Coordinates of C-alpha atoms in Angstrom, one line a residue:
Chain W
M39 CA 0.0 0.0 0.0
A40 CA 1.2 3.5 -0.9
A41 CA 2.4 5.7 1.9
P42 CA -0.3 8.1 3.1
L43 CA 0.0 11.7 1.9
I44 CA 0.5 13.1 5.4
E45 CA 1.6 10.9 8.3
F46 CA 2.4 11.9 11.9
R47 CA 4.0 9.2 14.0
N48 CA 4.1 10.1 17.6
V49 CA 4.9 13.7 16.7
S50 CA 5.8 16.1 19.5
R51 CA 6.6 19.8 19.4
V52 CA 8.2 21.2 22.5
Y53 CA 8.9 24.9 23.0
G54 CA 11.4 26.1 25.7
E55 CA 13.3 24.0 28.2
G56 CA 13.0 22.9 31.8
E57 CA 10.5 24.9 33.8
A58 CA 9.3 26.9 30.8
E59 CA 8.8 23.8 28.7
V60 CA 5.5 23.9 26.7
R61 CA 4.4 20.7 24.9
A62 CA 2.4 22.2 22.0
L63 CA 2.1 18.7 20.5
D64 CA 2.3 15.6 22.6
G65 CA 2.7 12.4 20.8
V66 CA 0.3 12.9 17.9
D67 CA -0.5 10.2 15.4
L68 CA -2.4 11.4 12.3
R69 CA -2.8 10.1 8.7
I70 CA -4.3 12.1 5.9
E71 CA -4.8 10.4 2.6
A72 CA -4.8 12.2 -0.8
G73 CA -8.2 13.7 -1.7
E74 CA -9.4 14.2 1.9
F75 CA -11.0 17.5 3.1
V76 CA -10.1 17.7 6.8
A77 CA -11.3 20.3 9.3
V78 CA -9.0 20.8 12.3
M79 CA -10.6 22.2 15.4
G80 CA -9.7 22.9 18.9
P81 CA -9.4 25.8 21.4
S82 CA -6.5 28.2 21.3
G83 CA -3.3 26.6 22.5
S84 CA -4.6 23.2 21.7
G85 CA -1.8 22.6 19.2
K86 CA -3.8 22.8 16.0
S87 CA -1.8 25.7 14.6
T88 CA 1.5 24.0 15.5
A89 CA 0.2 20.9 13.7
M90 CA -0.6 23.0 10.7
N91 CA 2.8 24.6 10.7
I92 CA 4.4 21.2 10.8
I93 CA 2.2 19.9 8.0
G94 CA 3.1 23.0 6.0
C95 CA 6.8 22.3 6.5
L96 CA 7.2 25.7 8.1
D97 CA 8.1 24.1 11.4
R98 CA 9.7 20.7 12.4
P99 CA 8.7 18.3 15.1
T100 CA 11.0 18.0 18.1
G101 CA 10.1 14.4 18.5
G102 CA 8.5 11.6 16.4
E103 CA 8.3 11.6 12.7
Y104 CA 6.5 13.5 10.0
Q105 CA 6.4 11.9 6.6
F106 CA 5.0 13.7 3.5
E107 CA 4.3 11.1 0.8
G108 CA 6.7 8.8 2.6
V109 CA 9.5 11.4 2.9
P110 CA 10.6 12.1 6.5
V111 CA 10.4 15.9 6.5
Q112 CA 12.1 16.5 9.9
D113 CA 15.4 15.5 8.3
L114 CA 15.2 18.0 5.4
S115 CA 17.2 21.2 5.2
P116 CA 15.3 24.5 5.2
D117 CA 15.9 24.8 1.4
A118 CA 14.6 21.3 0.8
R119 CA 11.5 22.2 2.8
A120 CA 11.1 25.4 0.8
L121 CA 11.1 23.3 -2.4
L122 CA 8.5 20.9 -0.8
R123 CA 6.3 23.9 -0.1
R124 CA 6.9 25.3 -3.5
H125 CA 5.9 22.2 -5.4
Y126 CA 3.3 20.4 -3.2
L127 CA 1.7 22.9 -0.8
G128 CA -0.5 25.9 -1.1
F129 CA -1.3 28.2 1.8
V130 CA -4.5 30.2 2.5
F131 CA -4.3 32.4 5.6
Q132 CA -6.9 34.1 7.8
G133 CA -5.4 37.5 7.0
F134 CA -5.2 36.7 3.3
N135 CA -1.5 37.8 3.3
L136 CA -1.5 39.2 -0.2
L137 CA 1.4 41.5 -1.2
P138 CA 0.2 45.1 -0.8
R139 CA 0.4 47.5 -3.8
T140 CA 0.8 44.5 -6.0
S141 CA -1.9 43.5 -8.5
A142 CA -4.0 40.4 -8.1
L143 CA -2.3 38.9 -11.1
E144 CA 1.2 39.5 -9.8
N145 CA 0.2 38.0 -6.5
V146 CA -1.0 34.9 -8.2
E147 CA 2.2 34.8 -10.3
L148 CA 4.4 34.7 -7.2
P149 CA 4.6 30.9 -6.7
L150 CA 5.1 30.5 -10.4
I151 CA 8.1 32.8 -10.3
Y152 CA 9.7 30.6 -7.7
K153 CA 8.8 27.5 -9.7
G154 CA 10.7 29.1 -12.6
V155 CA 7.7 29.4 -14.9
S156 CA 8.1 32.5 -17.0
G157 CA 6.7 34.6 -19.8
P158 CA 3.3 34.0 -21.4
E159 CA 2.9 30.6 -19.7
R160 CA 3.1 32.2 -16.3
D161 CA 0.6 34.9 -17.3
A162 CA -1.8 32.3 -18.7
R163 CA -1.6 30.0 -15.6
A164 CA -2.1 32.9 -13.3
R165 CA -5.1 34.2 -15.3
A166 CA -6.5 30.7 -15.3
A167 CA -6.2 30.4 -11.6
L168 CA -8.0 33.7 -11.1
A169 CA -10.7 32.6 -13.5
K170 CA -11.2 29.4 -11.5
V171 CA -12.0 31.4 -8.4
G172 CA -14.3 33.7 -10.3
L173 CA -12.1 36.8 -10.5
Q174 CA -11.6 37.2 -14.2
G175 CA -11.6 40.9 -15.0
R176 CA -10.0 41.8 -11.7
E177 CA -6.4 40.9 -12.6
G178 CA -5.1 44.4 -12.4
H179 CA -6.7 45.3 -9.1
D180 CA -4.6 45.9 -6.0
P181 CA -5.7 44.0 -2.9
S182 CA -6.8 47.3 -1.4
Q183 CA -9.4 47.6 -4.2
L184 CA -10.9 44.2 -3.5
S185 CA -13.4 43.1 -0.9
G186 CA -12.3 40.7 1.8
G187 CA -14.0 37.8 0.0
Q188 CA -12.3 38.7 -3.2
Q189 CA -8.9 39.0 -1.5
Q190 CA -9.3 35.6 0.0
R191 CA -10.2 34.2 -3.5
V192 CA -7.0 35.8 -4.8
A193 CA -5.2 34.0 -2.1
I194 CA -6.8 30.8 -3.1
A195 CA -5.9 31.4 -6.7
R196 CA -2.3 32.0 -5.6
A197 CA -2.3 28.7 -3.7
L198 CA -3.9 27.0 -6.8
A199 CA -1.4 28.5 -9.3
G200 CA 1.4 26.4 -8.1
S201 CA -0.7 23.2 -8.7
P202 CA -0.4 22.0 -5.2
T203 CA -1.2 18.5 -3.8
V204 CA -2.4 20.0 -0.6
I205 CA -4.0 23.3 0.3
L206 CA -3.5 24.3 3.9
A207 CA -6.1 26.8 5.0
D208 CA -5.7 28.5 8.4
E209 CA -9.1 29.9 9.4
P210 CA -9.8 31.0 5.8
T211 CA -13.1 32.6 6.7
G212 CA -12.1 34.1 10.0
N213 CA -12.3 37.6 8.7
L214 CA -15.4 37.2 6.5
D215 CA -19.1 37.4 7.0
S216 CA -21.2 34.3 6.7
H217 CA -22.2 34.8 3.1
R218 CA -18.6 35.3 1.9
S219 CA -17.6 32.4 4.1
H220 CA -20.1 30.2 2.3
E221 CA -18.7 31.2 -1.0
I222 CA -15.1 30.5 0.0
L223 CA -15.9 27.2 1.6
T224 CA -17.9 26.1 -1.5
L225 CA -15.0 27.0 -3.6
L226 CA -12.7 24.9 -1.4
Q227 CA -15.2 22.0 -1.7
E228 CA -15.2 22.3 -5.5
L229 CA -11.4 22.3 -5.6
N230 CA -11.4 19.2 -3.4
R231 CA -14.1 17.4 -5.4
D232 CA -13.1 18.5 -8.9
E233 CA -9.4 18.9 -8.8
G234 CA -8.7 16.2 -6.2
I235 CA -6.7 18.6 -4.0
T236 CA -6.4 17.6 -0.5
I237 CA -7.5 20.3 1.9
V238 CA -6.6 20.7 5.5
M239 CA -8.5 23.6 7.2
V240 CA -8.2 25.0 10.7
T241 CA -11.4 26.6 12.0
H242 CA -13.0 27.6 15.3
E243 CA -16.6 27.2 14.2
P244 CA -18.5 23.8 13.9
D245 CA -20.6 25.0 11.0
I246 CA -17.5 25.9 9.0
A247 CA -16.0 22.5 9.9
A248 CA -19.2 20.9 8.6
Y249 CA -18.1 21.7 5.0
A250 CA -15.2 19.2 5.4
K251 CA -15.5 15.4 5.1
R252 CA -13.5 14.7 8.2
L253 CA -13.1 16.4 11.6
V254 CA -10.0 16.3 13.8
V255 CA -10.1 18.0 17.2
F256 CA -7.1 18.9 19.2
T257 CA -7.1 19.3 23.0
D258 CA -3.9 20.0 25.0
G259 CA -1.6 18.9 22.3
K260 CA -3.4 15.6 21.6
I261 CA -6.0 14.5 19.1
T262 CA -9.2 13.9 21.1
R263 CA -11.7 13.4 18.3
D264 CA -11.2 12.1 14.8
E265 CA -14.4 11.3 12.9
P266 CA -16.3 11.9 9.7
S267 CA -17.6 15.4 9.7
A268 CA -21.3 15.9 10.6
A269 CA -23.1 14.5 7.6
L270 CA -25.2 17.5 7.1
A271 CA -22.5 18.9 4.7
P272 CA -24.5 21.9 3.7
G273 CA -22.2 22.8 0.8
L274 CA -22.8 19.5 -0.9
T275 CA -26.5 20.1 -1.0
G276 CA -26.1 23.7 -2.0
A277 CA -27.9 25.1 1.1
A278 CA -26.6 28.1 2.9
P279 CA -25.5 27.6 6.5
Chain X
M158 CA 15.5 34.7 -11.4
I159 CA 18.1 37.5 -11.4
L160 CA 16.1 39.3 -14.0
E161 CA 13.0 38.8 -11.9
A162 CA 14.8 40.2 -8.9
V163 CA 16.0 43.3 -10.8
R164 CA 12.4 43.9 -11.9
L165 CA 11.2 43.5 -8.4
A166 CA 14.0 45.8 -7.1
L167 CA 13.1 48.5 -9.6
R168 CA 9.4 48.3 -8.6
S169 CA 10.2 48.7 -4.9
I170 CA 12.7 51.5 -5.6
L171 CA 10.1 53.4 -7.7
R172 CA 7.4 52.8 -5.1
N173 CA 9.4 55.0 -2.7
K174 CA 10.9 57.6 -5.0
L175 CA 11.8 60.2 -2.4
R176 CA 13.2 57.7 0.1
S177 CA 15.2 55.9 -2.6
F178 CA 16.6 59.2 -3.8
L179 CA 17.7 60.3 -0.2
T180 CA 19.1 56.8 0.3
I181 CA 21.4 57.0 -2.8
L182 CA 22.3 60.7 -2.1
G183 CA 25.4 59.6 -0.2
V184 CA 26.6 57.4 -3.1
V185 CA 25.8 60.1 -5.6
I186 CA 27.9 62.6 -3.6
G187 CA 30.7 60.1 -3.1
V188 CA 30.9 58.9 -6.7
G189 CA 30.3 62.4 -8.0
A190 CA 33.1 63.9 -5.9
V191 CA 35.6 61.2 -6.7
I192 CA 34.9 61.5 -10.5
A193 CA 35.1 65.3 -10.4
M194 CA 38.4 65.2 -8.4
V195 CA 40.0 62.6 -10.6
T196 CA 38.8 64.2 -13.8
V197 CA 39.9 67.7 -12.8
G198 CA 43.2 66.3 -11.6
Q199 CA 43.8 64.5 -14.9
G200 CA 42.8 67.6 -16.9
S201 CA 45.3 69.7 -15.0
S202 CA 48.1 67.2 -15.3
Q203 CA 47.3 67.0 -19.0
Q204 CA 47.7 70.7 -19.2
V205 CA 51.0 70.6 -17.3
S206 CA 52.4 68.1 -19.7
A207 CA 51.1 70.1 -22.6
S208 CA 52.8 73.2 -21.2
V209 CA 56.0 71.3 -20.7
Q210 CA 55.9 70.5 -24.4
S211 CA 55.2 74.1 -25.2
L212 CA 58.2 75.1 -23.1
G213 CA 60.5 73.5 -25.7
S214 CA 62.7 70.6 -25.3
D215 CA 66.1 70.7 -23.7
M216 CA 65.7 74.2 -22.4
V217 CA 67.0 75.7 -19.1
V218 CA 66.5 79.2 -17.7
L219 CA 69.1 81.2 -16.0
R220 CA 67.9 83.8 -13.5
P221 CA 69.6 86.1 -11.1
G222 CA 69.1 85.4 -7.4
Q223 CA 69.2 82.2 -5.4
R224 CA 66.6 79.5 -6.1
G225 CA 64.1 78.9 -3.3
F226 CA 64.6 82.3 -1.6
G227 CA 62.1 85.1 -1.8
P228 CA 63.1 88.6 -2.6
G229 CA 65.3 90.2 0.1
S230 CA 66.9 87.0 1.2
G231 CA 70.3 85.8 0.2
P232 CA 72.9 87.9 -1.5
P233 CA 71.6 90.9 -3.6
A234 CA 70.9 89.7 -7.0
R235 CA 73.2 91.0 -9.7
R236 CA 71.5 91.3 -13.0
F237 CA 72.7 89.7 -16.2
T238 CA 73.5 91.6 -19.3
L239 CA 73.8 90.8 -22.9
R240 CA 77.5 90.2 -22.4
D241 CA 76.6 87.2 -20.2
S242 CA 74.4 85.7 -22.9
D243 CA 77.1 86.3 -25.5
A244 CA 79.6 84.4 -23.3
L245 CA 77.1 81.6 -22.8
A246 CA 76.6 81.3 -26.6
H247 CA 80.2 80.3 -26.9
L248 CA 79.9 77.2 -24.6
P249 CA 79.9 74.0 -26.7
V250 CA 77.0 72.5 -24.7
V251 CA 74.8 75.5 -25.7
R252 CA 72.9 75.4 -28.9
S253 CA 71.4 78.9 -28.7
V254 CA 70.6 81.6 -26.1
A255 CA 67.7 84.0 -25.8
P256 CA 68.2 86.8 -23.3
T257 CA 64.9 88.3 -22.2
A258 CA 64.2 91.7 -20.8
N259 CA 60.7 92.2 -19.5
A260 CA 58.5 95.2 -19.4
S261 CA 54.8 96.0 -19.4
A262 CA 53.1 98.7 -21.4
T263 CA 50.0 99.7 -23.0
V264 CA 49.9 98.9 -26.7
V265 CA 47.7 101.1 -29.0
F266 CA 46.4 100.4 -32.4
G267 CA 43.8 102.9 -33.7
N268 CA 41.2 103.3 -31.1
A269 CA 42.0 100.0 -29.4
N270 CA 44.5 99.7 -26.6
V271 CA 45.6 96.9 -24.4
S272 CA 47.9 96.5 -21.4
T273 CA 50.2 93.6 -21.9
S274 CA 53.6 92.3 -21.0
I275 CA 56.5 93.0 -23.3
T276 CA 59.2 90.4 -23.8
G277 CA 62.4 91.7 -25.3
S278 CA 64.6 89.0 -26.8
T279 CA 66.5 87.8 -29.8
E280 CA 65.6 85.9 -32.9
A281 CA 66.5 82.6 -31.1
W282 CA 63.7 83.1 -28.6
A283 CA 60.9 81.7 -30.7
E284 CA 62.8 78.5 -31.4
I285 CA 64.0 77.9 -27.8
S286 CA 60.6 78.5 -26.3
N287 CA 58.9 76.4 -29.0
W288 CA 56.7 79.1 -30.5
T289 CA 55.1 78.8 -33.9
F290 CA 54.1 81.5 -36.3
A291 CA 50.5 81.8 -37.3
S292 CA 51.5 84.4 -40.0
G293 CA 54.4 86.6 -40.9
R294 CA 57.9 85.9 -39.8
N295 CA 60.3 86.0 -36.9
F296 CA 62.5 89.1 -36.6
S297 CA 65.9 88.7 -38.1
A298 CA 69.3 88.5 -36.4
S299 CA 70.2 92.0 -37.7
E300 CA 66.9 93.5 -36.5
A301 CA 67.5 92.0 -33.1
R302 CA 71.1 93.2 -32.9
A303 CA 70.1 96.7 -34.1
G304 CA 67.0 96.9 -31.9
A305 CA 64.8 97.7 -34.9
P306 CA 61.2 98.8 -34.2
V307 CA 59.6 95.5 -35.1
C308 CA 57.4 93.2 -33.0
L309 CA 55.6 89.9 -32.8
L310 CA 52.1 89.7 -31.4
G311 CA 50.6 86.9 -29.2
Q312 CA 47.1 85.7 -30.1
T313 CA 45.4 87.4 -27.1
V314 CA 46.9 90.8 -27.9
R315 CA 46.1 90.4 -31.6
T316 CA 42.4 89.6 -30.8
K317 CA 42.1 92.6 -28.6
L318 CA 43.7 95.0 -31.0
F319 CA 42.8 93.6 -34.4
G320 CA 40.0 91.1 -33.9
A321 CA 40.2 88.4 -36.4
S322 CA 42.1 90.3 -39.1
D323 CA 45.8 89.8 -39.9
P324 CA 48.0 92.4 -38.0
V325 CA 51.2 91.7 -40.0
G326 CA 52.4 94.9 -41.6
Q327 CA 50.4 97.2 -39.3
Q328 CA 52.0 99.8 -37.1
V329 CA 51.3 99.6 -33.3
R330 CA 52.4 102.0 -30.7
V331 CA 54.1 100.8 -27.5
K332 CA 54.6 103.8 -25.2
A333 CA 56.5 106.2 -27.5
I334 CA 57.7 103.5 -29.9
S335 CA 55.9 103.0 -33.1
C336 CA 56.8 99.6 -34.4
T337 CA 55.8 97.3 -37.3
V338 CA 54.1 94.0 -36.6
V339 CA 56.2 91.4 -38.6
G340 CA 54.8 88.2 -37.2
L341 CA 51.8 86.7 -35.4
L342 CA 52.6 83.9 -32.9
G343 CA 50.6 80.7 -32.8
A344 CA 48.4 80.1 -29.8
K345 CA 49.9 78.2 -26.8
G346 CA 47.0 78.5 -24.4
A347 CA 47.2 78.5 -20.6
G348 CA 50.5 77.8 -18.9
S349 CA 51.4 75.5 -15.9
F350 CA 50.1 78.1 -13.4
G351 CA 47.0 78.9 -15.5
Q352 CA 48.4 82.2 -16.9
D353 CA 47.6 83.2 -20.4
Q354 CA 50.8 82.6 -22.4
D355 CA 49.4 84.3 -25.4
D356 CA 49.1 87.7 -23.7
L357 CA 52.4 89.2 -24.9
I358 CA 54.3 91.2 -27.4
V359 CA 57.8 90.3 -28.4
M360 CA 60.4 92.9 -29.4
P361 CA 64.1 93.0 -30.0
V362 CA 65.9 93.0 -26.6
R363 CA 67.9 96.1 -27.2
L364 CA 64.8 98.1 -28.1
V365 CA 63.1 97.1 -24.8
Q366 CA 66.3 97.9 -22.8
R367 CA 66.9 101.2 -24.4
R368 CA 63.4 102.6 -25.0
L369 CA 61.3 101.0 -22.3
N370 CA 63.5 100.0 -19.4
G371 CA 66.3 102.5 -19.8
N372 CA 69.1 100.1 -18.7
D373 CA 71.1 97.2 -20.1
E374 CA 69.8 94.4 -17.9
V375 CA 68.2 91.2 -18.9
N376 CA 65.8 89.5 -16.5
A377 CA 66.6 85.9 -17.6
I378 CA 68.4 84.0 -20.2
Q379 CA 66.8 81.1 -21.9
I380 CA 69.3 78.5 -23.0
G381 CA 68.8 75.8 -25.6
I382 CA 71.0 72.8 -24.9
A383 CA 73.0 71.3 -27.8
P384 CA 71.8 67.9 -29.1
G385 CA 73.3 64.9 -27.3
V386 CA 74.2 66.8 -24.2
S387 CA 72.6 65.9 -20.9
T388 CA 70.7 68.6 -19.0
A389 CA 72.8 68.0 -15.9
E390 CA 76.1 68.4 -17.8
A391 CA 74.9 71.6 -19.4
I392 CA 73.7 73.0 -16.1
G393 CA 77.1 72.2 -14.7
Q394 CA 79.0 74.0 -17.4
I395 CA 76.7 77.0 -17.3
T396 CA 77.0 77.3 -13.5
D397 CA 80.8 77.1 -13.8
L398 CA 80.9 79.8 -16.4
M399 CA 78.6 82.1 -14.5
R400 CA 80.5 81.6 -11.2
D401 CA 83.7 82.5 -13.0
R402 CA 82.2 85.5 -14.7
R403 CA 80.6 86.8 -11.5
R404 CA 83.7 86.0 -9.5
I405 CA 82.1 83.8 -6.9
G406 CA 84.8 82.2 -4.8
M407 CA 85.0 78.6 -3.6
G408 CA 82.5 77.9 -0.8
Q409 CA 80.3 80.8 -1.7
D410 CA 76.8 80.3 -2.8
D411 CA 75.6 81.0 -6.3
D412 CA 73.8 84.3 -6.7
F413 CA 71.9 83.0 -9.7
S414 CA 69.9 79.9 -10.5
V415 CA 69.6 77.5 -13.5
T416 CA 66.2 76.0 -13.7
D417 CA 65.3 72.9 -15.8
M418 CA 61.7 73.8 -16.8
K419 CA 60.9 70.1 -17.1
E420 CA 61.8 69.5 -13.5
V421 CA 59.5 72.3 -12.5
A422 CA 56.8 70.7 -14.6
S423 CA 57.2 67.3 -13.1
M424 CA 57.2 68.8 -9.6
L425 CA 53.9 70.5 -10.5
N426 CA 52.6 67.3 -11.7
S427 CA 53.4 65.4 -8.6
I428 CA 51.9 68.2 -6.4
N429 CA 48.9 67.9 -8.6
S430 CA 48.5 64.1 -8.2
V431 CA 49.1 64.2 -4.5
L432 CA 46.5 66.9 -4.2
S433 CA 43.9 65.1 -6.3
G434 CA 44.6 61.8 -4.6
M435 CA 44.0 63.4 -1.2
L436 CA 40.8 65.1 -2.3
S437 CA 39.6 61.8 -3.8
S438 CA 40.2 59.9 -0.6
V439 CA 38.2 62.5 1.3
A440 CA 35.5 62.0 -1.3
A441 CA 35.8 58.3 -0.9
V442 CA 34.8 58.6 2.7
S443 CA 31.5 60.0 1.6
L444 CA 31.1 56.8 -0.4
L445 CA 31.5 54.8 2.8
V446 CA 28.9 57.0 4.5
G447 CA 26.6 56.5 1.5
G448 CA 27.0 52.8 1.8
I449 CA 26.0 52.9 5.5
G450 CA 22.9 55.0 4.4
I451 CA 22.0 52.2 2.0
M452 CA 22.5 49.6 4.7
N453 CA 20.3 51.6 7.1
I454 CA 17.4 51.9 4.6
M455 CA 17.7 48.2 3.6
L456 CA 17.4 47.2 7.3
V457 CA 14.3 49.4 7.6
S458 CA 13.0 47.9 4.4
V459 CA 13.5 44.3 5.7
T460 CA 11.7 45.1 8.9
E461 CA 8.9 46.8 7.0
R462 CA 8.5 43.9 4.7
T463 CA 8.8 41.1 7.2
R464 CA 5.4 39.9 6.3
E465 CA 6.1 39.9 2.6
I466 CA 9.2 37.9 3.3
G467 CA 7.1 35.5 5.4
I468 CA 4.7 35.1 2.5
R469 CA 7.4 34.5 0.0
L470 CA 9.1 31.9 2.3
A471 CA 5.7 30.1 2.8
I472 CA 5.0 30.1 -0.9
G473 CA 8.3 28.3 -1.5
A474 CA 11.1 30.9 -1.8
T475 CA 14.4 29.6 -0.5
G476 CA 16.5 31.7 1.9
R477 CA 18.9 32.2 -1.0
Q478 CA 16.2 33.6 -3.2
V479 CA 15.1 36.1 -0.5
L480 CA 18.8 37.0 0.0
T481 CA 19.2 37.6 -3.8
Q482 CA 16.1 39.7 -3.9
F483 CA 17.3 42.1 -1.2
L484 CA 20.9 42.1 -2.4
V485 CA 19.8 42.9 -5.9
E486 CA 17.7 45.7 -4.5
A487 CA 20.6 47.2 -2.7
V488 CA 22.9 46.8 -5.7
V489 CA 20.4 48.4 -8.1
L490 CA 19.9 51.2 -5.6
S491 CA 23.6 51.9 -5.3
L492 CA 24.1 51.5 -9.1
F493 CA 21.5 54.2 -9.6
G494 CA 23.5 56.3 -7.2
G495 CA 26.7 55.6 -9.0
L496 CA 25.2 56.4 -12.4
I497 CA 23.8 59.8 -11.1
G498 CA 27.1 60.4 -9.3
I499 CA 29.1 59.8 -12.5
I500 CA 26.8 62.3 -14.4
V501 CA 27.1 64.9 -11.6
G502 CA 30.8 64.4 -11.3
L503 CA 31.5 64.7 -15.0
A504 CA 29.3 67.8 -15.1
L505 CA 31.2 69.3 -12.1
A506 CA 34.5 68.5 -13.7
W507 CA 33.4 70.1 -17.0
G508 CA 32.2 73.2 -15.3
A509 CA 35.4 73.5 -13.1
G510 CA 37.5 72.9 -16.2
R511 CA 35.8 75.8 -18.0
F512 CA 36.2 78.0 -15.0
M513 CA 39.9 77.1 -14.4
A514 CA 40.7 76.9 -18.1
I515 CA 42.0 73.4 -18.0
P516 CA 41.0 70.6 -20.5
F517 CA 38.1 68.3 -19.7
A518 CA 39.7 64.9 -19.6
P519 CA 37.2 62.2 -18.6
D520 CA 38.8 58.8 -18.1
P521 CA 36.6 55.9 -19.2
L522 CA 38.5 53.6 -16.8
V523 CA 37.8 55.8 -13.8
V524 CA 34.1 56.1 -14.8
L525 CA 34.0 52.3 -15.1
L526 CA 35.8 51.9 -11.8
A527 CA 33.4 54.3 -10.0
F528 CA 30.4 52.3 -11.4
A529 CA 31.9 49.0 -10.3
F530 CA 32.7 50.5 -6.9
S531 CA 29.1 51.6 -6.4
A532 CA 28.0 48.0 -7.2
V533 CA 30.5 46.8 -4.6
V534 CA 29.1 49.3 -2.1
G535 CA 25.6 47.8 -2.8
V536 CA 26.8 44.2 -2.3
V537 CA 28.8 45.0 0.9
F538 CA 26.3 47.1 2.6
G539 CA 23.3 45.2 1.2
F540 CA 24.5 41.8 2.4
F541 CA 23.8 42.2 6.1
P542 CA 20.2 43.3 5.7
A543 CA 19.6 40.7 3.0
R544 CA 21.0 38.0 5.2
R545 CA 18.8 39.1 8.0
A546 CA 15.8 38.8 5.6
A547 CA 16.8 35.4 4.4
R548 CA 17.2 34.1 7.9
L549 CA 13.7 35.1 9.1
D550 CA 11.6 32.3 10.5
P551 CA 8.6 32.1 8.2
I552 CA 6.2 31.5 11.0
E553 CA 7.4 34.5 12.9
A554 CA 7.5 36.6 9.8
L555 CA 3.9 35.7 8.9
R556 CA 2.7 36.7 12.3
H557 CA 4.5 40.1 12.1
Q558 CA 2.1 43.0 11.8

């Protein structure tokens, strides 16, 4: 059997030493297969953000093993992890994190620049990604000229442009009203269903988590619940939450 | 990737035009000052070597009074006379002699008049001092001997009196003397000290002595050295003869000096290069200051753009790519400074050259060096901020507000 896409084996992440030691993750085992849509929940300080950072290869476990497609990530150099992010991962942040004073198109082109795609091909792929999130005609707009929902869609287009295997979304709707949230989550569901992109999404709200297929809950650095997401799945039936 | 980085750097520089300009001001001033100093220095040394050529080859000047002492010091200077120059002419090491008696007077032609210096000399003068004739002729040996009322005009005097027309054959009045212009000298331009060498009138020495100065003294004797004789040997023989003629005993100091004009010129040249070297190194300090200015702004820029760096790192930029981006930005910035500095420096040198009447001599090598040096400033002072950017922790950077 092929290795799972993402596998945590007894992963720990400890900050500080001695008295000040904080165990953000404490022996976590987790497997995520390709094509899943996983919602990660938990109170602040439960370790869910730390887990996301480790999955995103931005951070490394201090104990245990994290394999991405069978490759142990904790042994990779910072540059190798940068390459892994470049070719397999896309990030969507709560605060959108678009480059200011830079057009939507150029923001979306960013991962392609680092992938070494240039000229007309880069332009075409960036435009295609923007079209996929419904932003054709807004290519030349600066982030400041776009609404929050549109900015988040630019961010998703940016994650998409690099043709990632996994999109990691950290509270993607945290700054959006419920209507915009529904749009973004539906978009993520479509990408998961139609493009086969694995999505791992951190959220605080159960009704947002309900858009995912699987729910993982962290408490005090450990996984306390791991189950199929509430079958209501409103996005799949097209109903607004 | 580098091309991309250059494009990116240009964008971020243009985004903050005023700040970018103030940042590069230090480099502009540094490069500009160095270029201006070096260019002016080279112009003036070019001029010195040109004036050495115009002095004539193998020429020494004999003057009364000790060398290196101002008036009033040393033994009283006894003047030379034409008898001294006649005696010198018989030395085998001497090719020709031109005794000169100087005066200054107002020269009149029609309504125009001009104050100028009068050089009284012999027919050998033009050849020894390397003068050419623009028109007309030199005065002859017999005219010189007889002190005939003839004269040669320098270009400056000619322009003031005659404009562009040919003065040869015209009569000019110098004090009470009415004399015929027989020749027009070719232009020499400015001398080693910036004086106008063409502002003169040349007359037979006896005419100047008798009618203008009223004595039989000569101020100096220009001596052309015979071919194949070293300057040192000639100076030795001239000194011996003069000591003998002036009855200077053993152990007594000379009361005259023999100057090798080329030696003077080379001394001037070395003063020149020491001076411009010193000024250039002062200017180079401002390049250093300019570099620190760039470093400062790049550090601010890295802090300001921490989030951007975080985004780039998360998206898959390697530390090296972030380093390249910031380094290229610093280099592009300082190259801009270098470019503007070169333009400013050359403009300054050109202006100063016009003002001081020295040739404008830009050296492509120096320009190239200044440009390369400003790139080096960018790399050196951009590296530290760029490395700081490259070493940011992406998680921390993304959290930065």
